[in-house]
Coordinates of N, CA and C in Angstrom, one line a residue:
Chain U
G1 N 0.8 -1.2 0.0 CA 0.0 0.0 0.0 C 0.9 1.3 0.0
I2 N 0.2 2.4 -0.1 CA 0.9 3.6 -0.2 C 1.5 4.0 1.2
Q3 N 2.7 4.5 1.2 CA 3.4 4.9 2.4 C 3.4 6.4 2.4
V4 N 3.2 7.0 3.6 CA 3.1 8.4 3.8 C 4.1 8.8 4.9
E5 N 5.0 9.6 4.5 CA 6.0 10.0 5.5 C 6.0 11.6 5.7
Q6 N 5.9 12.0 7.0 CA 5.9 13.4 7.3 C 7.2 13.8 8.1
S7 N 7.6 15.0 7.8 CA 8.7 15.5 8.5 C 8.6 17.0 8.7
P8 N 9.2 17.6 9.8 CA 9.8 16.8 10.9 C 8.8 16.2 11.8
P9 N 9.1 15.2 12.6 CA 8.1 14.7 13.5 C 7.7 15.6 14.6
D10 N 8.6 16.5 15.1 CA 8.4 17.4 16.1 C 9.0 18.8 15.7
L11 N 8.3 19.8 16.1 CA 8.8 21.2 15.8 C 8.4 22.1 16.9
I12 N 9.4 22.8 17.4 CA 9.1 23.8 18.5 C 9.6 25.2 17.9
L13 N 8.7 26.1 17.9 CA 9.0 27.4 17.4 C 8.5 28.5 18.3
Q14 N 9.1 29.7 18.2 CA 8.7 30.9 18.9 C 7.5 31.5 18.1
E15 N 6.6 32.1 18.9 CA 5.4 32.8 18.2 C 5.9 33.8 17.2
G16 N 5.3 33.8 16.1 CA 5.7 34.7 15.0 C 6.6 34.1 14.0
A17 N 7.2 32.9 14.2 CA 8.0 32.3 13.3 C 7.2 31.6 12.2
N18 N 7.9 31.3 11.1 CA 7.3 30.6 10.0 C 7.8 29.1 10.0
S19 N 7.0 28.3 9.4 CA 7.4 26.9 9.4 C 6.9 26.2 8.1
T20 N 7.6 25.1 7.7 CA 7.3 24.3 6.6 C 7.2 22.9 7.0
L21 N 6.1 22.2 6.7 CA 5.9 20.8 7.0 C 5.8 20.1 5.7
R22 N 6.5 18.9 5.7 CA 6.6 18.2 4.5 C 5.9 16.8 4.6
C23 N 5.3 16.4 3.4 CA 4.6 15.1 3.3 C 5.1 14.4 2.0
N24 N 5.7 13.3 2.2 CA 6.2 12.5 1.0 C 5.3 11.3 0.9
F25 N 4.9 10.9 -0.3 CA 4.1 9.7 -0.5 C 4.7 8.8 -1.6
S26 N 4.5 7.5 -1.5 CA 5.3 6.6 -2.2 C 4.7 6.2 -3.6
D27 N 3.4 6.7 -3.9 CA 2.8 6.3 -5.2 C 1.9 7.5 -5.6
S28 N 1.5 7.5 -6.8 CA 0.6 8.5 -7.3 C -0.7 8.4 -6.5
V29 N -1.3 9.6 -6.2 CA -2.5 9.6 -5.5 C -3.5 10.6 -6.2
N30 N -4.8 10.3 -5.9 CA -5.9 11.1 -6.5 C -6.3 12.2 -5.5
N31 N -6.0 11.9 -4.2 CA -6.5 12.8 -3.1 C -5.4 13.1 -2.2
L32 N -5.3 14.3 -1.6 CA -4.4 14.6 -0.6 C -5.0 15.7 0.3
Q33 N -5.0 15.5 1.6 CA -5.6 16.4 2.5 C -4.6 16.7 3.6
W34 N -4.6 17.9 4.1 CA -3.9 18.3 5.3 C -4.9 18.6 6.4
F35 N -4.6 18.1 7.6 CA -5.5 18.3 8.8 C -4.7 18.9 9.9
H36 N -5.4 19.6 10.8 CA -4.8 20.0 12.1 C -5.7 19.3 13.1
Q37 N -5.0 18.5 14.0 CA -5.8 17.9 15.1 C -5.6 18.7 16.4
N38 N -6.7 19.2 16.9 CA -6.6 20.1 18.0 C -6.5 19.3 19.3
P39 N -6.2 20.0 20.4 CA -6.0 19.2 21.7 C -7.2 18.3 22.1
W40 N -8.3 18.5 21.6 CA -9.5 17.7 21.9 C -9.7 16.5 21.0
G41 N -8.8 16.5 20.0 CA -8.8 15.3 19.1 C -9.5 15.6 17.8
Q42 N -10.2 16.7 17.6 CA -11.0 17.0 16.4 C -10.0 17.3 15.3
L43 N -10.3 16.6 14.1 CA -9.5 16.8 12.9 C -10.2 18.0 12.2
I44 N -9.4 19.0 11.9 CA -9.9 20.2 11.2 C -9.3 20.1 9.8
N45 N -10.2 20.2 8.8 CA -9.7 20.2 7.4 C -9.0 21.5 7.1
L46 N -7.8 21.4 6.6 CA -7.0 22.6 6.3 C -7.1 22.8 4.7
F47 N -6.6 21.8 4.0 CA -6.6 21.9 2.6 C -6.9 20.5 2.0
Y48 N -7.7 20.6 0.9 CA -7.8 19.4 0.0 C -7.0 19.8 -1.2
I49 N -5.8 19.1 -1.4 CA -4.9 19.6 -2.4 C -4.1 18.5 -3.1
P50 N -4.8 17.8 -4.0 CA -4.1 16.7 -4.7 C -3.0 17.2 -5.7
S51 N -3.1 18.5 -6.0 CA -2.1 19.1 -6.9 C -2.2 20.6 -6.7
G52 N -1.2 21.3 -7.1 CA -1.2 22.8 -7.2 C -1.0 23.4 -5.8
T53 N -1.3 24.7 -5.8 CA -1.1 25.5 -4.6 C -2.4 26.2 -4.1
K54 N -2.6 26.3 -2.8 CA -3.7 27.0 -2.3 C -3.3 27.8 -1.1
Q55 N -4.0 28.8 -0.8 CA -3.7 29.6 0.4 C -5.0 29.9 1.1
N56 N -4.9 30.0 2.5 CA -6.0 30.3 3.3 C -5.4 31.1 4.5
G57 N -5.4 32.4 4.4 CA -4.9 33.2 5.5 C -3.4 33.0 5.7
R58 N -3.0 32.6 6.9 CA -1.6 32.4 7.2 C -1.1 31.1 6.7
L59 N -2.0 30.2 6.3 CA -1.6 28.9 5.8 C -1.6 28.8 4.3
S60 N -0.7 28.1 3.8 CA -0.7 27.7 2.4 C -0.2 26.3 2.2
A61 N -0.5 25.7 1.0 CA 0.0 24.4 0.8 C 0.3 24.2 -0.7
T62 N 1.3 23.4 -1.0 CA 1.6 23.1 -2.4 C 1.8 21.6 -2.5
T63 N 1.2 21.0 -3.5 CA 1.5 19.6 -3.8 C 2.0 19.5 -5.2
V64 N 3.2 18.8 -5.3 CA 3.8 18.5 -6.6 C 3.6 17.0 -6.8
A65 N 2.5 16.7 -7.5 CA 2.1 15.3 -7.6 C 3.1 14.4 -8.3
T66 N 3.8 15.0 -9.3 CA 4.7 14.3 -10.1 C 5.9 13.9 -9.3
E67 N 6.3 14.6 -8.3 CA 7.4 14.3 -7.4 C 7.0 13.8 -6.1
R68 N 5.7 13.6 -5.9 CA 5.1 12.8 -4.8 C 5.4 13.5 -3.4
Y69 N 5.2 14.8 -3.4 CA 5.3 15.4 -2.1 C 4.4 16.6 -2.0
S70 N 4.1 17.0 -0.7 CA 3.3 18.2 -0.5 C 3.9 18.9 0.7
L71 N 3.7 20.2 0.7 CA 4.3 21.1 1.7 C 3.2 21.9 2.3
L72 N 3.2 22.1 3.6 CA 2.3 23.0 4.3 C 3.1 24.1 4.9
Y73 N 2.8 25.3 4.6 CA 3.4 26.5 5.1 C 2.6 27.2 6.2
I74 N 3.2 27.5 7.3 CA 2.5 28.3 8.3 C 3.3 29.5 8.6
S75 N 2.7 30.7 8.3 CA 3.5 31.9 8.5 C 3.0 32.6 9.8
S76 N 3.9 33.4 10.4 CA 3.5 34.2 11.6 C 2.8 33.3 12.6
S77 N 3.4 32.3 13.1 CA 2.8 31.3 13.9 C 2.2 31.9 15.2
Q78 N 1.1 31.3 15.6 CA 0.4 31.7 16.8 C 0.3 30.5 17.7
T79 N 0.1 30.8 19.0 CA 0.1 29.6 20.0 C -1.1 28.7 19.6
T80 N -2.1 29.2 19.1 CA -3.3 28.4 18.7 C -3.0 27.5 17.5
D81 N -1.9 27.7 16.9 CA -1.5 26.8 15.8 C -0.9 25.5 16.3
S82 N -0.6 25.4 17.6 CA -0.1 24.2 18.2 C -1.0 23.0 18.0
G83 N -0.4 21.9 17.9 CA -1.1 20.6 17.7 C -0.4 19.7 16.8
V84 N -1.1 18.8 16.3 CA -0.5 17.8 15.3 C -1.1 18.0 14.0
Y85 N -0.2 18.1 13.0 CA -0.6 18.3 11.6 C -0.4 17.0 10.8
F86 N -1.5 16.5 10.2 CA -1.5 15.3 9.5 C -1.7 15.5 8.0
C87 N -0.9 14.7 7.2 CA -1.2 14.6 5.8 C -1.8 13.3 5.6
A88 N -2.8 13.2 4.7 CA -3.5 12.0 4.4 C -3.8 11.9 2.9
V89 N -3.6 10.7 2.4 CA -3.7 10.5 0.9 C -4.7 9.3 0.6
D90 N -5.1 9.3 -0.7 CA -5.8 8.2 -1.3 C -7.3 8.2 -0.8
D91 N -8.1 7.4 -1.5 CA -9.5 7.3 -1.2 C -9.8 6.8 0.2
K92 N -8.9 6.0 0.7 CA -9.1 5.4 2.0 C -8.5 6.3 3.1
I93 N -8.0 7.4 2.7 CA -7.4 8.4 3.6 C -6.3 7.7 4.5
I94 N -5.2 7.4 3.9 CA -4.0 6.9 4.7 C -3.3 8.0 5.3
F95 N -3.1 7.9 6.6 CA -2.5 9.0 7.3 C -1.0 8.8 7.5
G96 N -0.2 10.0 7.4 CA 1.2 9.9 7.9 C 1.2 10.0 9.4
K97 N 2.4 9.9 10.0 CA 2.5 9.9 11.4 C 2.3 11.3 12.1
G98 N 2.3 12.3 11.2 CA 2.0 13.6 11.7 C 3.3 14.4 12.1
T99 N 3.1 15.7 12.2 CA 4.1 16.6 12.8 C 3.5 17.3 14.0
R100 N 4.2 17.1 15.1 CA 3.7 17.8 16.3 C 4.3 19.1 16.5
L101 N 3.5 20.2 16.4 CA 4.0 21.5 16.4 C 3.6 22.2 17.7
H102 N 4.7 22.8 18.3 CA 4.5 23.5 19.6 C 5.0 24.9 19.4
I103 N 4.1 25.9 19.5 CA 4.4 27.3 19.4 C 4.5 27.9 20.8
L104 N 5.7 28.4 21.1 CA 6.0 29.1 22.4 C 5.6 30.5 22.4
P105 N 4.9 31.0 23.5 CA 4.5 32.4 23.5 C 5.7 33.3 23.7
Chain J
G1 N -18.1 23.3 4.9 CA -17.9 21.9 4.7 C -19.0 21.0 5.3
A2 N -19.0 19.8 4.9 CA -19.9 18.8 5.5 C -19.7 18.6 7.0
V3 N -20.7 18.2 7.7 CA -20.7 18.1 9.1 C -20.9 16.6 9.5
V4 N -20.0 16.1 10.3 CA -20.1 14.7 10.8 C -20.1 14.7 12.3
S5 N -21.1 14.0 12.9 CA -21.1 14.0 14.3 C -20.9 12.6 14.8
Q6 N -20.5 12.5 16.1 CA -20.3 11.2 16.8 C -20.9 11.3 18.1
H7 N -21.4 10.1 18.6 CA -22.0 10.0 19.9 C -21.7 8.6 20.5
P8 N -21.3 8.5 21.7 CA -21.0 9.6 22.6 C -19.6 10.2 22.3
S9 N -19.3 11.3 23.0 CA -17.9 11.9 22.8 C -16.9 11.1 23.7
W10 N -17.4 10.6 24.8 CA -16.5 9.7 25.6 C -17.4 8.7 26.3
V11 N -16.8 7.6 26.6 CA -17.5 6.5 27.3 C -16.5 5.7 28.2
I12 N -16.9 5.3 29.4 CA -16.2 4.5 30.2 C -17.0 3.2 30.5
C13 N -16.4 2.1 30.3 CA -17.2 0.9 30.5 C -16.3 -0.2 31.2
K14 N -17.0 -1.2 31.8 CA -16.3 -2.3 32.4 C -15.9 -3.3 31.4
S15 N -14.8 -4.0 31.7 CA -14.3 -5.1 30.8 C -15.4 -6.1 30.6
G16 N -15.6 -6.6 29.4 CA -16.6 -7.6 29.1 C -17.9 -7.0 28.5
T17 N -18.1 -5.8 28.7 CA -19.3 -5.2 28.1 C -19.1 -4.7 26.7
S18 N -20.3 -4.4 26.0 CA -20.2 -3.9 24.7 C -20.6 -2.4 24.6
V19 N -20.0 -1.7 23.7 CA -20.2 -0.3 23.6 C -20.5 0.0 22.1
K20 N -21.5 0.8 21.9 CA -21.9 1.2 20.6 C -21.6 2.7 20.4
I21 N -20.9 3.0 19.2 CA -20.6 4.4 18.9 C -21.3 4.7 17.6
E22 N -21.9 5.9 17.6 CA -22.7 6.3 16.4 C -21.9 7.4 15.6
C23 N -22.0 7.3 14.3 CA -21.5 8.3 13.4 C -22.6 8.8 12.5
R24 N -22.8 10.1 12.4 CA -23.9 10.6 11.6 C -23.4 11.7 10.7
S25 N -23.8 11.6 9.4 CA -23.6 12.8 8.5 C -24.9 13.7 8.7
L26 N -24.6 14.9 9.0 CA -25.8 15.8 9.4 C -26.4 16.5 8.2
D27 N -25.6 16.9 7.2 CA -26.2 17.7 6.1 C -26.0 17.1 4.8
F28 N -25.7 15.8 4.7 CA -25.5 15.1 3.5 C -25.7 13.6 3.7
Q29 N -25.9 12.9 2.6 CA -26.1 11.4 2.7 C -24.8 10.7 2.3
A30 N -24.3 9.8 3.1 CA -23.1 9.1 2.9 C -23.2 7.6 2.6
T31 N -23.0 7.2 1.4 CA -23.0 5.8 1.2 C -21.8 5.0 1.8
T32 N -20.8 5.8 2.0 CA -19.6 5.1 2.6 C -19.1 6.0 3.7
M33 N -18.7 5.3 4.8 CA -18.1 6.0 6.0 C -16.9 5.2 6.4
F34 N -16.0 5.8 7.0 CA -14.7 5.1 7.5 C -14.6 5.2 9.0
W35 N -14.1 4.1 9.6 CA -13.8 4.1 11.0 C -12.3 4.0 11.2
Y36 N -11.8 4.9 12.2 CA -10.4 4.9 12.5 C -10.2 4.7 14.0
R37 N -9.0 4.3 14.4 CA -8.6 4.2 15.8 C -7.3 4.9 15.9
Q38 N -7.2 5.7 17.0 CA -6.0 6.4 17.3 C -5.6 6.2 18.7
F39 N -4.4 5.6 18.9 CA -3.8 5.5 20.2 C -3.0 6.7 20.6
P40 N -2.8 7.0 21.9 CA -2.1 8.2 22.3 C -0.8 8.5 21.6
K41 N -0.7 9.7 21.1 CA 0.5 10.2 20.4 C 0.8 9.4 19.2
Q42 N -0.2 8.7 18.6 CA 0.1 8.0 17.3 C -0.9 8.5 16.2
S43 N -0.7 8.0 15.1 CA -1.5 8.4 13.9 C -2.8 7.7 13.9
L44 N -3.7 8.0 13.0 CA -5.0 7.4 12.8 C -4.7 6.1 11.9
M45 N -5.3 5.0 12.4 CA -5.3 3.8 11.6 C -6.7 3.4 11.2
L46 N -6.8 3.2 9.9 CA -8.1 2.8 9.3 C -8.4 1.4 9.8
M47 N -9.6 1.3 10.3 CA -10.1 0.0 10.8 C -11.0 -0.7 9.7
A48 N -11.9 0.1 9.2 CA -12.9 -0.5 8.3 C -13.6 0.5 7.5
T49 N -14.1 0.1 6.3 CA -15.0 0.9 5.5 C -16.4 0.4 5.6
S50 N -17.3 1.3 6.0 CA -18.7 1.0 6.2 C -19.5 1.4 5.0
N51 N -20.2 0.4 4.4 CA -20.9 0.6 3.2 C -22.4 0.5 3.5
E52 N -23.2 1.5 3.1 CA -24.6 1.5 3.3 C -25.3 0.3 2.6
G53 N -26.0 -0.5 3.4 CA -26.8 -1.6 2.9 C -26.0 -2.9 2.6
S54 N -24.7 -2.9 2.9 CA -23.9 -4.1 2.7 C -22.9 -4.2 3.8
K55 N -22.2 -5.3 3.7 CA -21.2 -5.6 4.8 C -20.0 -4.6 4.7
A56 N -19.5 -4.4 5.9 CA -18.3 -3.6 6.0 C -17.1 -4.3 5.5
T57 N -16.1 -3.5 5.1 CA -14.8 -4.1 4.6 C -13.8 -3.7 5.7
Y58 N -13.2 -4.8 6.3 CA -12.2 -4.6 7.4 C -10.8 -4.6 6.9
E59 N -10.0 -3.8 7.5 CA -8.5 -3.8 7.2 C -7.9 -5.0 7.8
Q60 N -6.7 -5.4 7.3 CA -6.0 -6.5 7.7 C -5.7 -6.4 9.2
G61 N -5.9 -7.4 10.0 CA -5.6 -7.4 11.4 C -6.8 -6.9 12.3
V62 N -7.8 -6.4 11.7 CA -9.0 -5.9 12.5 C -10.0 -7.0 12.6
E63 N -10.4 -7.4 13.8 CA -11.3 -8.5 14.0 C -12.8 -8.1 13.7
K64 N -13.4 -8.6 12.7 CA -14.8 -8.2 12.4 C -15.8 -8.6 13.4
D65 N -15.5 -9.7 14.1 CA -16.5 -10.1 15.2 C -16.3 -9.3 16.5
K66 N -15.2 -8.6 16.6 CA -14.9 -7.8 17.7 C -15.5 -6.3 17.5
F67 N -15.3 -5.9 16.3 CA -15.8 -4.5 15.9 C -16.9 -4.6 14.9
L68 N -18.1 -4.6 15.4 CA -19.2 -4.8 14.5 C -19.7 -3.5 13.9
I69 N -19.8 -3.4 12.6 CA -20.2 -2.2 11.9 C -21.5 -2.4 11.2
N70 N -22.4 -1.4 11.4 CA -23.7 -1.5 10.8 C -24.0 -0.1 10.1
H71 N -24.3 -0.1 8.9 CA -24.5 1.1 8.1 C -25.9 1.0 7.5
A72 N -26.9 1.2 8.4 CA -28.3 0.8 8.1 C -29.0 1.9 7.3
S73 N -28.4 3.2 7.3 CA -29.1 4.3 6.6 C -28.0 5.1 6.0
L74 N -28.4 6.0 5.1 CA -27.5 6.9 4.4 C -26.9 8.0 5.3
T75 N -27.3 8.1 6.6 CA -26.8 9.1 7.4 C -26.2 8.5 8.7
L76 N -26.2 7.2 8.9 CA -25.8 6.7 10.2 C -25.0 5.4 10.0
S77 N -23.9 5.3 10.6 CA -23.1 4.1 10.7 C -22.8 3.9 12.2
T78 N -22.8 2.7 12.7 CA -22.5 2.4 14.1 C -21.3 1.4 14.2
L79 N -20.5 1.6 15.2 CA -19.4 0.7 15.5 C -19.7 0.2 16.9
T80 N -19.8 -1.1 17.0 CA -20.0 -1.7 18.3 C -18.7 -2.5 18.7
V81 N -18.1 -2.1 19.8 CA -17.0 -2.8 20.3 C -17.5 -3.9 21.3
T82 N -17.4 -5.1 20.9 CA -18.0 -6.2 21.7 C -17.0 -6.8 22.7
S83 N -17.6 -7.2 23.8 CA -16.7 -7.7 24.9 C -15.4 -6.9 25.1
A84 N -15.6 -5.7 25.4 CA -14.5 -4.8 25.4 C -13.5 -5.1 26.5
H85 N -12.2 -4.9 26.2 CA -11.1 -5.2 27.1 C -10.3 -3.9 27.2
P86 N -9.5 -3.8 28.3 CA -8.7 -2.6 28.4 C -7.8 -2.2 27.2
E87 N -7.4 -3.2 26.5 CA -6.5 -2.9 25.3 C -7.4 -2.3 24.1
D88 N -8.7 -2.3 24.3 CA -9.6 -1.6 23.3 C -9.7 -0.2 23.6
S89 N -9.2 0.3 24.7 CA -9.3 1.7 25.1 C -8.5 2.5 24.0
S90 N -9.2 3.5 23.4 CA -8.6 4.2 22.3 C -9.5 5.4 22.0
F91 N -9.1 6.1 21.0 CA -9.9 7.2 20.4 C -10.4 6.7 19.1
Y92 N -11.7 6.7 18.9 CA -12.3 6.2 17.7 C -12.9 7.3 16.9
I93 N -12.6 7.4 15.6 CA -13.0 8.5 14.8 C -13.6 8.0 13.5
C94 N -14.7 8.6 13.1 CA -15.3 8.2 11.8 C -15.2 9.4 10.8
S95 N -15.3 9.0 9.6 CA -15.3 10.1 8.5 C -16.2 9.7 7.4
A96 N -16.6 10.7 6.6 CA -17.5 10.5 5.5 C -17.2 11.5 4.4
R97 N -17.6 11.2 3.2 CA -17.4 12.1 2.1 C -18.8 12.5 1.6
D98 N -19.0 13.7 1.2 CA -20.2 14.2 0.6 C -20.2 13.8 -0.8
P99 N -21.0 12.8 -1.3 CA -21.0 12.5 -2.7 C -21.6 13.6 -3.6
G100 N -22.2 14.6 -3.0 CA -22.7 15.7 -3.8 C -21.6 16.7 -4.2
Q101 N -20.4 16.5 -3.6 CA -19.3 17.3 -4.0 C -18.5 16.6 -5.1
A102 N -17.9 17.3 -6.0 CA -17.1 16.7 -7.0 C -15.8 16.1 -6.5
R103 N -15.3 16.7 -5.5 CA -14.0 16.3 -5.0 C -14.1 15.3 -3.9
N104 N -13.1 14.5 -3.7 CA -13.2 13.4 -2.7 C -12.6 13.8 -1.3
E105 N -13.2 14.9 -0.8 CA -12.7 15.4 0.5 C -13.4 14.8 1.6
Q106 N -12.7 14.2 2.6 CA -13.3 13.5 3.7 C -13.4 14.5 4.9
F107 N -14.5 14.3 5.6 CA -14.8 15.1 6.8 C -14.9 14.2 8.0
F108 N -14.4 14.6 9.1 CA -14.3 13.7 10.3 C -15.2 14.2 11.4
G109 N -15.7 13.2 12.1 CA -16.4 13.4 13.3 C -15.4 13.9 14.4
P110 N -16.0 14.3 15.6 CA -15.1 14.8 16.7 C -14.5 13.7 17.5
G111 N -14.8 12.4 17.2 CA -14.2 11.3 17.9 C -14.9 10.9 19.2
T112 N -14.7 9.6 19.5 CA -15.2 9.1 20.8 C -14.0 8.4 21.5
R113 N -13.9 8.9 22.8 CA -12.8 8.4 23.6 C -13.4 7.2 24.5
L114 N -12.9 6.0 24.2 CA -13.3 4.9 25.0 C -12.3 4.4 26.0
T115 N -12.7 4.3 27.2 CA -11.9 3.8 28.3 C -12.5 2.5 28.9
V116 N -11.8 1.4 28.8 CA -12.3 0.2 29.3 C -11.6 -0.2 30.6
L117 N -12.3 -0.3 31.7 CA -11.7 -0.5 33.0 C -11.5 -2.0 33.3

């Protein structure tokens, strides 16, 4: 099956910093989503982005399907951005292991 | 986006009892729903695909007699953990896709935290 690798596994940043999270996948995919899991466990949809670039406020994402990777950019980080960020691919939504982001005030 | 609810949000039960978790699509009809399990500080693992009006499809290593799935209507799927044991304690999450949307974006319920004593 498809393998999904996310990096870095953990990231600690000062408030206001920018960050880039990466998702590599082992085969071509029709679907790719980025999620933020908040401290209560709720998965919040950030982007549906099987290809191309999208932006939503301080967040943006780029997927290069031909090279099998996607990037999530977070600019001007806030403490509320803390949590785990997951990349998930394919119709069955196969998840990577996530990046645990901690923003320090 | 589409809204998916789960009930209960948390449950504590004694070992040997059965627990039913409901997953509902609130503003759309879902022919397919997915059930996941997440252990602390780990990723989500797909357990099974719930198909309306037919049997669920279980992932390798998931006991179908242990985790009973019923998708009796287009807005409701249930997961029953039978004869629960402490090792079944976990966070269970369901998801669904709105077939009325052209893209295959999945939406997740808020999850159910199960603790088996």
